[in-house]
Coordinates of C-alpha atoms and ligand atoms in Angstrom, one line a residue:
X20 CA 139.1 130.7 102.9
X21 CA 140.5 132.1 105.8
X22 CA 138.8 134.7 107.9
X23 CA 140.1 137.9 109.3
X24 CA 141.3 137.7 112.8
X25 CA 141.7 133.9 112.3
X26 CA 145.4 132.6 112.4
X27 CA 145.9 132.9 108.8
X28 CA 144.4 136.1 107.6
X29 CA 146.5 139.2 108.5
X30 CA 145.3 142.8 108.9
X31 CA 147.6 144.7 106.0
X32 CA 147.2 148.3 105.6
X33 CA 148.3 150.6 102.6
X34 CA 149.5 153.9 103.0
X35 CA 149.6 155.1 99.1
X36 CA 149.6 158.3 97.5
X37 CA 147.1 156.8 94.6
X38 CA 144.4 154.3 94.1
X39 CA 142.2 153.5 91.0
X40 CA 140.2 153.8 90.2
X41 CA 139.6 157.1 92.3
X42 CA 143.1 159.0 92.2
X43 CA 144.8 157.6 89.6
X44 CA 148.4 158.9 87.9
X45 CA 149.6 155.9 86.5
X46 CA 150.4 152.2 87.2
X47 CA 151.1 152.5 91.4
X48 CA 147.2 153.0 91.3
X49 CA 146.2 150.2 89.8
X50 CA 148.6 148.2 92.0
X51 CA 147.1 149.7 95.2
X52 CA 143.4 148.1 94.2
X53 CA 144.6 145.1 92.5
X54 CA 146.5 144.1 95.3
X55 CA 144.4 144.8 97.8
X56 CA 141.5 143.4 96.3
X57 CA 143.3 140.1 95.7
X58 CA 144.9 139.9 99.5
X59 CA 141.2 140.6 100.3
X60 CA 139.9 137.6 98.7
X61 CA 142.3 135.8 100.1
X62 CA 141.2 136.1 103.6
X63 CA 143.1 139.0 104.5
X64 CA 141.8 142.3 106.3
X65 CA 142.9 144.8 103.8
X66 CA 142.3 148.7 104.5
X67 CA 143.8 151.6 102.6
X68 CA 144.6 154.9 103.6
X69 CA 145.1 157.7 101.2
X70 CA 145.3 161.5 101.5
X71 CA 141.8 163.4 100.4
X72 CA 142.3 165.1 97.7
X73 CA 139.8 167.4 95.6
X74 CA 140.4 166.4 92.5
X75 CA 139.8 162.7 93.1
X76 CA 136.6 161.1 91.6
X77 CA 134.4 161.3 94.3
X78 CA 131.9 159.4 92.0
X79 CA 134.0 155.8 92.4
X80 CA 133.5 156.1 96.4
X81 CA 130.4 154.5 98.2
X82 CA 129.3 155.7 101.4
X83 CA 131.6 158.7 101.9
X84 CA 131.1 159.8 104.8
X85 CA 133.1 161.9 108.1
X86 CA 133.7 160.1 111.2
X87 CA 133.3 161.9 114.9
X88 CA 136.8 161.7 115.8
X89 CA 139.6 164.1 114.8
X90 CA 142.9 162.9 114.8
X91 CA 145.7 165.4 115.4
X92 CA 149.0 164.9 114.4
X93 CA 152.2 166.8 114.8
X94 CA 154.0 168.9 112.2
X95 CA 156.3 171.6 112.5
X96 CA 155.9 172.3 116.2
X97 CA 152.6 172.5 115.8
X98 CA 149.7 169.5 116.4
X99 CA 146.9 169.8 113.6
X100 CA 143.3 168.4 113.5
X101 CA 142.5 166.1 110.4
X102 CA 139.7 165.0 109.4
X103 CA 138.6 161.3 108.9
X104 CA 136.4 160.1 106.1
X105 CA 136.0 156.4 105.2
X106 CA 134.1 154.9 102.4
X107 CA 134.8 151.7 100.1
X108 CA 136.4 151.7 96.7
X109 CA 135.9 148.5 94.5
X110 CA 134.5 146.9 97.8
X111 CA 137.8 148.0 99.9
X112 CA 137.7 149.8 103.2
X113 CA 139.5 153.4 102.5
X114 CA 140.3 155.8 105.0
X115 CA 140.9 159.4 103.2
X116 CA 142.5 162.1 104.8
X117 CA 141.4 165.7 105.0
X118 CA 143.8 167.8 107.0
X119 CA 143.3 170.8 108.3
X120 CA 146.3 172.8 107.9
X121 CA 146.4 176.1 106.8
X122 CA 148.7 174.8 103.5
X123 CA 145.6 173.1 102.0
X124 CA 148.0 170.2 101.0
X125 CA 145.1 168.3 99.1
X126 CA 143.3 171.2 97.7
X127 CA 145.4 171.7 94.7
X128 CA 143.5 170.2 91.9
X129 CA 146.3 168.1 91.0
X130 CA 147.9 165.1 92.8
X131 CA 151.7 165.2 92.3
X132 CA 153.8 168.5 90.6
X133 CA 153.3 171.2 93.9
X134 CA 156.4 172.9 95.2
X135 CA 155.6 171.2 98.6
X136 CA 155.1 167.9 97.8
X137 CA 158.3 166.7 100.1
X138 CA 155.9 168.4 103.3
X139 CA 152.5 167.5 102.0
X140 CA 153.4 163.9 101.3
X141 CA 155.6 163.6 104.7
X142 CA 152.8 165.5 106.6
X143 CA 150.5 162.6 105.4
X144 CA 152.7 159.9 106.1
X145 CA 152.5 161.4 109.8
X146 CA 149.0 161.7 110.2
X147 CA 148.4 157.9 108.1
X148 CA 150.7 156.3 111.5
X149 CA 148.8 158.6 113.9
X150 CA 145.7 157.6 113.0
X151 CA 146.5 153.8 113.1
X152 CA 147.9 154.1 116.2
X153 CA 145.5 155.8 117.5
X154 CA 142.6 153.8 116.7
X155 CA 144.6 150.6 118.4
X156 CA 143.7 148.6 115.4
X157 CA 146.3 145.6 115.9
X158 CA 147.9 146.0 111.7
X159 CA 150.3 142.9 111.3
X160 CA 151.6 144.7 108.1
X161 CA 151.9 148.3 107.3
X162 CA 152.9 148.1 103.7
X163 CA 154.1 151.8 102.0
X164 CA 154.6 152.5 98.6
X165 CA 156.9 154.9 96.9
X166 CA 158.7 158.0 98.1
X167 CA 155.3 159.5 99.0
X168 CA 155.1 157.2 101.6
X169 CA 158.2 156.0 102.4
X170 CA 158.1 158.4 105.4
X171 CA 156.2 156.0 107.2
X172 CA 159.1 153.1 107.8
X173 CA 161.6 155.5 109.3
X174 CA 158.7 157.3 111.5
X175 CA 157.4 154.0 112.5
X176 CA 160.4 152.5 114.1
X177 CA 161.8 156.0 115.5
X178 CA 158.7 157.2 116.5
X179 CA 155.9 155.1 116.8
X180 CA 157.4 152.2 117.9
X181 CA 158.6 153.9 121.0
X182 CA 155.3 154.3 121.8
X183 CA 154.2 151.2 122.0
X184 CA 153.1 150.8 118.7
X185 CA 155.4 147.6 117.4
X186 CA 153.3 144.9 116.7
X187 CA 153.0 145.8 112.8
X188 CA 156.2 145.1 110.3
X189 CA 156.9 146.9 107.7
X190 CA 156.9 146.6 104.0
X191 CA 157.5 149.0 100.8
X192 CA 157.5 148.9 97.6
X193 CA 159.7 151.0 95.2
X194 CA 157.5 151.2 91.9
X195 CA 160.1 153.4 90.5
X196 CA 163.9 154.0 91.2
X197 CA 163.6 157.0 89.2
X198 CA 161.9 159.2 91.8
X199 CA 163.4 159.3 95.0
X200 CA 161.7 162.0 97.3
X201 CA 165.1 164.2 98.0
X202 CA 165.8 166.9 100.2
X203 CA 167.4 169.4 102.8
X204 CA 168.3 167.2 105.1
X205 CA 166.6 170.1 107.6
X206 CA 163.1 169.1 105.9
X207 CA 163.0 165.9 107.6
X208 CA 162.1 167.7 110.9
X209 CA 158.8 169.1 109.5
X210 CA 157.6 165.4 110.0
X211 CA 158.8 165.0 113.2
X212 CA 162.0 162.7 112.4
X213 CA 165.4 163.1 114.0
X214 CA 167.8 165.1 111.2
X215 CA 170.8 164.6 113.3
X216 CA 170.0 160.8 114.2
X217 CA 169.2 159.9 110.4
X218 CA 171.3 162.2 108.2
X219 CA 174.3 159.9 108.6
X220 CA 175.5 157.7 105.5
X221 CA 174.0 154.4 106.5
X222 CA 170.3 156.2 107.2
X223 CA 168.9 158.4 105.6
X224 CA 172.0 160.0 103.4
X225 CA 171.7 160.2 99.8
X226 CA 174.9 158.1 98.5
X227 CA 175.7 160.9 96.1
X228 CA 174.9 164.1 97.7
X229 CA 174.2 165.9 101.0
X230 CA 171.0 165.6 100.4
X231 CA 168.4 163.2 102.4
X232 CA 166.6 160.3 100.7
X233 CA 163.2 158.7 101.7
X234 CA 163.5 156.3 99.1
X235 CA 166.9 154.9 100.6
X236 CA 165.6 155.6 104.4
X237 CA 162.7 153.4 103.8
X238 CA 165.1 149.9 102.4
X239 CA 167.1 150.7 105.3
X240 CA 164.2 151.0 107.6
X241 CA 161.5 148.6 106.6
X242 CA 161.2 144.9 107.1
X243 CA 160.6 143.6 103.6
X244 CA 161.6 145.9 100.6
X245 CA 159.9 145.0 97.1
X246 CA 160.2 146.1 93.8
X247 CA 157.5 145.4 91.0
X248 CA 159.3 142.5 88.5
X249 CA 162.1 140.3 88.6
X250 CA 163.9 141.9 86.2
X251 CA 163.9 145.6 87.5
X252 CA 165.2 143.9 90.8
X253 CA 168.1 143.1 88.8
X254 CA 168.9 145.8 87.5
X255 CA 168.4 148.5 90.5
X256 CA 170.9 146.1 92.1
X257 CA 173.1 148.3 89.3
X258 CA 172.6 151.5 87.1
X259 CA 169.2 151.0 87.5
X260 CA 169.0 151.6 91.0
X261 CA 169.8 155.6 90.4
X262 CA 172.4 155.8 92.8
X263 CA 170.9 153.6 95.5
X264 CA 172.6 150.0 94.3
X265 CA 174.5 150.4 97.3
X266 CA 172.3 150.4 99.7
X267 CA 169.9 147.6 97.8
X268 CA 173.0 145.5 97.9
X269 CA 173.4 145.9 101.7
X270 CA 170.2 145.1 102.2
X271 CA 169.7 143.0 99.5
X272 CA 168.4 139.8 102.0
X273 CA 164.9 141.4 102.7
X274 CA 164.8 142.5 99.1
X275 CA 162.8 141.0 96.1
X276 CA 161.0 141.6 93.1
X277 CA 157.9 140.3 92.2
X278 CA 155.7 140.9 88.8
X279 CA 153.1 142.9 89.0
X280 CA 149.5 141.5 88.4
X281 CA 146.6 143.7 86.4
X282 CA 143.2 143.6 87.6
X283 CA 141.0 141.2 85.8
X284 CA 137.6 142.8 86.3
X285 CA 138.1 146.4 85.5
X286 CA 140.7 144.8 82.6
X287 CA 138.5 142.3 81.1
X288 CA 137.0 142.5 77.1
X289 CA 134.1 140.3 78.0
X290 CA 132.5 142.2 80.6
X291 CA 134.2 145.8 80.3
X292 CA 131.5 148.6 79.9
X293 CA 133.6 151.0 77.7
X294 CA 133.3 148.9 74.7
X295 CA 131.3 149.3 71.6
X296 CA 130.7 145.3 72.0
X297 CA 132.5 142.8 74.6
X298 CA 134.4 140.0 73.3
X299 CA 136.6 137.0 74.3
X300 CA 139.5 134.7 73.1
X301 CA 136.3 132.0 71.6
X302 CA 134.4 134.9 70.1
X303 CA 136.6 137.8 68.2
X304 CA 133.6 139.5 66.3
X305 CA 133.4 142.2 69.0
X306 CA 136.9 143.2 68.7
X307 CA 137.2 144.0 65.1
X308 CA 133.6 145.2 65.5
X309 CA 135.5 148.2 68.4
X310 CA 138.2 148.6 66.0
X311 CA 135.4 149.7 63.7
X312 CA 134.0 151.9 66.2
X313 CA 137.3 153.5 67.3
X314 CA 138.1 154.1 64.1
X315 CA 134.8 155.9 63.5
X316 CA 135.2 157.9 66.6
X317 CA 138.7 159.4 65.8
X318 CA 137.4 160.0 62.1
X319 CA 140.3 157.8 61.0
X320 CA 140.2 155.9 57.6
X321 CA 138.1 152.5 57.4
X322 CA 138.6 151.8 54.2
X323 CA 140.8 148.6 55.0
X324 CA 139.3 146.2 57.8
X325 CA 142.5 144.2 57.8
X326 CA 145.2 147.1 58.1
X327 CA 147.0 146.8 61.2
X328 CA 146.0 149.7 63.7
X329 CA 149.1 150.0 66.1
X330 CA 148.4 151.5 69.6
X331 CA 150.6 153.1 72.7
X332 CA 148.9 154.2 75.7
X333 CA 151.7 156.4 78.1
X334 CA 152.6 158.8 79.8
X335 CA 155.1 160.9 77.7
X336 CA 158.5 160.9 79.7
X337 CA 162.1 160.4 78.3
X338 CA 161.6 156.9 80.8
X339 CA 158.6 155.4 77.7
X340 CA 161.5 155.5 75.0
X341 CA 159.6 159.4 73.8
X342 CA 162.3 159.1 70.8
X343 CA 161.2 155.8 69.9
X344 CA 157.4 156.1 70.3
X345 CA 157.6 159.3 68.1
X346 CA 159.6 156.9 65.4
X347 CA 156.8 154.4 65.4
X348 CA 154.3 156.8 64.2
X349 CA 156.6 157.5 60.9
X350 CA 157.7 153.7 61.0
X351 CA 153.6 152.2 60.9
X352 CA 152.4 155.2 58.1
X353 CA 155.6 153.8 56.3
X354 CA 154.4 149.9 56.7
X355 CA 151.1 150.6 55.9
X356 CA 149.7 150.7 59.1
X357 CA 147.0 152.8 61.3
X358 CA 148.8 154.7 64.5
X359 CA 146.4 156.0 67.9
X360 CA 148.6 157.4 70.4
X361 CA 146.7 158.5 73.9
X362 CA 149.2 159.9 76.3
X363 CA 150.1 163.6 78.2
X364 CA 153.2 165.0 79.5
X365 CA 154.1 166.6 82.1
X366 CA 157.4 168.2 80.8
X367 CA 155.4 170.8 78.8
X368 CA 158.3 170.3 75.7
X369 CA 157.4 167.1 75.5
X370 CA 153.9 167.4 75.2
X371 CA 154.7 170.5 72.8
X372 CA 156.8 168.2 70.4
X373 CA 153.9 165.9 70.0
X374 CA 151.6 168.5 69.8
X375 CA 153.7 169.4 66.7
X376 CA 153.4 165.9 65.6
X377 CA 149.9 166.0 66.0
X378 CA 149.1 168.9 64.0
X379 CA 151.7 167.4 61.4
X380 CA 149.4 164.4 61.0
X381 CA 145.9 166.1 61.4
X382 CA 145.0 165.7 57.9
X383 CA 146.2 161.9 57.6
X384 CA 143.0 159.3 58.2
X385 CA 145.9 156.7 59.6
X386 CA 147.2 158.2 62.5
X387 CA 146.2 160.0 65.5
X388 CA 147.5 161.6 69.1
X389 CA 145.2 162.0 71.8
X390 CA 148.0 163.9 74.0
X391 CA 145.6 163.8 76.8
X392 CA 144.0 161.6 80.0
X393 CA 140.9 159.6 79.2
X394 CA 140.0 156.2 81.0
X395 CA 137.3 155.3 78.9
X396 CA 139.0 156.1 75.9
X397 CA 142.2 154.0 77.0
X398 CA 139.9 151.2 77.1
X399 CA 138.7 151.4 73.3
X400 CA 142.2 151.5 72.3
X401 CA 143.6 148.1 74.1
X402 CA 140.2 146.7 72.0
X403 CA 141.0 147.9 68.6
X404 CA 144.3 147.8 68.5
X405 CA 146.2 145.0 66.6
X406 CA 149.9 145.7 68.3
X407 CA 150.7 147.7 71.2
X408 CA 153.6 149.0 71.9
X409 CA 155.9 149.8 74.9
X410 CA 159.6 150.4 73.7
X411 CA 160.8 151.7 77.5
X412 CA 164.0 152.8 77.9
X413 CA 163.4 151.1 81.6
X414 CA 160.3 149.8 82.7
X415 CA 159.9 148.9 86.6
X416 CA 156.7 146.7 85.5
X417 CA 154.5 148.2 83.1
X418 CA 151.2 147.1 83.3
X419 CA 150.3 148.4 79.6
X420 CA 151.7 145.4 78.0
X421 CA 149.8 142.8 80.0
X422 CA 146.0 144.9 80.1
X423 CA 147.0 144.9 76.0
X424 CA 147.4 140.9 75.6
X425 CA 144.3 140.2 77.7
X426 CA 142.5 142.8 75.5
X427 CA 144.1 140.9 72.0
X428 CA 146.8 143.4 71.2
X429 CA 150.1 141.8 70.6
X430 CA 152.8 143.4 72.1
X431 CA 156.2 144.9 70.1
X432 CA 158.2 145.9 73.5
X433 CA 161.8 146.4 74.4
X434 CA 163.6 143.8 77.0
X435 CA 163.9 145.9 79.9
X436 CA 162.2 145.1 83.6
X437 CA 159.0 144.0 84.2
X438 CA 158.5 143.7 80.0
X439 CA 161.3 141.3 80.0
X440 CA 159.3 138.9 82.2
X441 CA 156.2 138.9 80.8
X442 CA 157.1 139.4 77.0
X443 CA 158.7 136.5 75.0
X444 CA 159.8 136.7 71.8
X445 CA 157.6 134.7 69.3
X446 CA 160.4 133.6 66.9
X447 CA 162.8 133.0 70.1
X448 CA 163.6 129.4 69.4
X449 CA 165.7 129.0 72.7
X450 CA 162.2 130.2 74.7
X451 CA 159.5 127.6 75.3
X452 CA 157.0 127.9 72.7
X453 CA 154.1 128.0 74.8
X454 CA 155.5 131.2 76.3
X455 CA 155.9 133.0 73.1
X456 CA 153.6 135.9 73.1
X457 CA 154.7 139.1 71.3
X458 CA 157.8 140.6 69.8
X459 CA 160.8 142.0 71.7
X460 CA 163.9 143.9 71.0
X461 CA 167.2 145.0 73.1
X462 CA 168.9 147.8 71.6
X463 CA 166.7 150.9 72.4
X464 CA 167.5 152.2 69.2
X465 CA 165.4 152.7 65.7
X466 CA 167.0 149.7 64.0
X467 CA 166.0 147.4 67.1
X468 CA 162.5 148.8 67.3
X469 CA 161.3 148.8 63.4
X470 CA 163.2 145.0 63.4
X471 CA 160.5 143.9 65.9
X472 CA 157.5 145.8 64.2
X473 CA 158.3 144.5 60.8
X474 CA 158.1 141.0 62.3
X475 CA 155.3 141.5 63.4
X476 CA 153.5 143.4 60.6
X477 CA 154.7 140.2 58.4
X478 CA 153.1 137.6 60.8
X479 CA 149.6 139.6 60.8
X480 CA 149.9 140.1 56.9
X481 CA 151.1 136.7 56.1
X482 CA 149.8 134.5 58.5
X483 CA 146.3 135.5 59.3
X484 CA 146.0 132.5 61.1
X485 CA 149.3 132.3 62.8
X486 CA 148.8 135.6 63.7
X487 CA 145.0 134.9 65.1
X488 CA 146.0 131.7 67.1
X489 CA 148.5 134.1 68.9
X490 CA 146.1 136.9 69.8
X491 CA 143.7 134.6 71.5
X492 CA 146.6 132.5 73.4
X493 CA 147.7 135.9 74.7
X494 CA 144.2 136.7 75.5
X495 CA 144.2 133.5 77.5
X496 CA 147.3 134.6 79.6
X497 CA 147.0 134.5 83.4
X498 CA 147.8 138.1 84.5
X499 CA 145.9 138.1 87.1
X500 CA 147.0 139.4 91.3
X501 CA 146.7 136.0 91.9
X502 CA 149.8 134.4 92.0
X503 CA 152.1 137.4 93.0
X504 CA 149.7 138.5 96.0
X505 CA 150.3 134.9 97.2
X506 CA 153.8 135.9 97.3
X507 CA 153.4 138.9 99.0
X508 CA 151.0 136.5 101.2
X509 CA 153.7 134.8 101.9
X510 CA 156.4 137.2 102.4
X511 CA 153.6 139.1 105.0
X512 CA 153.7 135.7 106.7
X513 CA 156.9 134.7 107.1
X514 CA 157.6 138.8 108.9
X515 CA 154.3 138.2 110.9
X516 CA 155.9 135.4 112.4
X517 CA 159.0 137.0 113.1
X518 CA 157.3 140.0 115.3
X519 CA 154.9 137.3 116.7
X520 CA 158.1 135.3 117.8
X521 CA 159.9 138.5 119.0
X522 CA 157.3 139.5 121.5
Ligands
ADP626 P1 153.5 154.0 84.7 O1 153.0 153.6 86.1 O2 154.9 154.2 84.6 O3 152.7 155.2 84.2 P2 152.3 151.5 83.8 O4 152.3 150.8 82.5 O5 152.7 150.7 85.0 O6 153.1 152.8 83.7 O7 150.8 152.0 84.1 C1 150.2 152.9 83.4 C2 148.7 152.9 83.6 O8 148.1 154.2 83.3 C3 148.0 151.9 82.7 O9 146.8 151.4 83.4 C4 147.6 152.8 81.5 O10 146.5 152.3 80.8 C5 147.3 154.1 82.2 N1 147.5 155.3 81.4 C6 148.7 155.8 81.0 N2 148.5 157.0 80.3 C7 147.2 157.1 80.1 C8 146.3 158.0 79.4 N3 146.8 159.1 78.8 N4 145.0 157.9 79.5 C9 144.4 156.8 80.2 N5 145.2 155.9 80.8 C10 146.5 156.0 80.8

């Protein structure tokens, strides 16, 4: 292994809106740890920086504590003092932010969903650079991550780097297409960046409107631009890309897609603490025996040890297939099966429809919605459940289907993004057998959907033992950061060599 300083390991740095397990919204958190804890074990210096927000759990942070120094950092005209805390999450080296501005940009009790998240998010993308440079820390990569923090790659270069501050190269990582961080292009100032220097067409300009766009500022900016599965790379190089296909395609030499890992120790049946009993692939007692105790819990009907319990674990937006996951509730009470849903909306008709659904089903021992947030319960469901499903309309990743195989739960999924390359159809002849792990279907329509579920109700009903061999070869699936943070390894590399050859 490779030690930190030495020529091999590199000093990364995330700047990143999220981290789990301490603020966590959905799969960019889990990315953010995973990652870094996999670069880290690789030899790397990894640090993270993240804003401080109130509503984080304070109780997954050891040794929180406030350093001496205040960093001030400009916005608005104005320079502001920010306080510096560091402490370690999951044995990685955070920095949390805690600025003192009189907006209280953290202090919200939420993470994401203020009016000002364009100025809270750009005025911590500021202070994140400010406080690297600062230090004099000597970062080969600063790798950003979503619109939150795609301020950083156009700030670096204009700003930073005509201070002196160059050595570092920059990477980021769209996890979605779908949110884009737009604005008056007059809001960019508030952050410090030119207006009149980037609001031109091949900048900062959103393709479509007058608008400007971080997302697109930080492809044109950065060194290496990444997107989370092979797949979705494809496809944002079209439709998918919401407008920015253009500018991907223009870049498209420093872009790439690579699959997402999970992180095997929080994500792992044989050791995982939220469990009525652990299990493995060799021993499946334990998971029929939390499929006994989930059942139990939600009051739901144990008369039948074999009935397939089919579970979904989202957040409710039109981008999870809404129409289809509220069909699969009617489609497994028709087939006989048991249905948990855990998931919460934030478009409040959304989470009113299924609250509708939810009353509708109250008095029916097979089904159940959980239309909330709940960590530990999430974990009891990918151990219960028989089938999980994920029938996206898109799906950058999705890290749902891969925590479900390693957990036993055989996937029913539609082909899209990151599903598509880590989902193979197990009666798809022209796919190599030994990749054959759940059930798939195109059209993101009802016929499509119930096809794949009624394949693979018939496998689990007819072919116990089919059906058995497959859980445990899924649960023997490497998903781990392994592989794909040696590619980002090696991506790092190959732009740490370029800046060490440019100077
Ligand atoms: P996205 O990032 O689009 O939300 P992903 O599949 O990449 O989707 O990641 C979702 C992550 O959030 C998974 O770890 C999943 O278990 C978790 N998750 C989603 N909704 C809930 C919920 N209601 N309660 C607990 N965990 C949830």
């Amino acid at each position: 292994m490779a030690l930190p300083g030495t020529s091999s390991g590199l000093h990364i740095v995330h700047i990143a809106a999220e981290m789990a397990p301490v603020a966590k919204v959905g799969g960019l958190a889990d990315v953010i740890s995973g990652l870094g804890k996999a670069l880290q074990k690789k030899g790397n210096l990894v640090e993270i920086i993240l804003p401080k927000y109130d509503c984080m759990q304070h109780n997954q942070i050891n040794n929180l504590k406030v350093l001496d120094v205040v960093v001030q950092s400009y916005f608005e005209g104005n320079m502001f003092a920010n306080k510096i805390w560091t402490g370690t999450v999951e044995g990685l080296p955070i920095y949390f932010i805690e600025p003192q501005h009189p907006g209280k940009f953290f202090w919200r009790a939420q993470y994401y969903g203020e009016h000002d998240d364009f100025k809270r998010f750009s005025y911590f993308s500021r202070v994140a650079l400010e406080l690297l440079y600062q230090s004099g820390k000597k970062v080969d990569i600063i790798h950003c991550h979503d619109w939150q923090t795609a301020f950083v790659a156009p700030l670096y270069w204009d700003v930073y780097a005509n201070l002196g501050f160059n050595s570092a190269r920059i990477c980021f990582t769209c996890h979605n297409f779908e949110y884009q961080g737009t604005a008056p292009a007059q809001d960019l100032a508030y952050c410090g960046l030119d207006v009149e220097h980037l609001d031109r067409p091949d900048r900062m300009r959103d393709n479509s409107h007058g608008r400007i766009n971080v997302v697109k500022g930080a492809i044109v900016y950065s060194n290496i631009v990444t997107t989370v599965s092979p797949t979705y790379a494809q496809e944002v190089r079209s439709e998918g890309g919401r407008g920015l296909q253009d500018t991907l395609k223009i870049h498209s030499k420093k872009f790439v897609g690579i699959l997402n890992g999970i992180d095997t120790d929080t994500w792992n049946p044989s050791t995982d603490r939220f469990l009525k009993v652990q299990y493995s692939a060799n021993d499946l007692y334990g998971k029929s025996a939390n499929k006994a105790a989930l059942r139990k819990q939600l009051k739901m009907s144990s008369a039948n040890a074999s009935q397939p319990l089919v579970g979904c674990i989202t957040r409710l937006v039109p981008q999870k297939g809404v129409h289809l996951i509220r069909h699969a509730i009617y489609k497994t009470a028709e087939l006989g099966g048991q249905f948990v849903l855990l998931g919460s909306s934030p478009v409040p008709n959304i989470q009113r429809e299924f609250e509708g659904i939810a009353d509708q089903f109250k008095n029916n021992s097979n089904i159940r919605l959980l239309l909330k947030y709940d960590d530990a319960l999430s974990h009891m469901i990918f151990a219960a459940s028989d089938m999980f499903i994920v029938p996206s309309m898109f799906e950058p990743c999705g890290l749902t289907q891969m925590i479900a195989m390693r957990y036993g739960s055989v996937p029913v999924v539609r082909k899209t993004g990151g599903l598509n390359d880590s989902v193979f159809d197990f009666d798809d002849e022209t796919i190599p057998i030994e990749l054959r792990n759940g059930f798939t279907f195109s059209k993101a329509d009802e016929q499509g959907f119930d096809s794949a579920l009624e394949r693979a109700f018939n496998y689990y009903h007819r072919k116990p033992e089919v059906w058995k061999q497959l859980v445990q070869k899924d649960m023997k699936i490497d998903f781990s950061w392994d592989t794909s943070a040696s590619q980002y390894e090696d991506i790092y590399q190959r732009a740490a060599a370029r800046a060490r050859a440019a100077t």
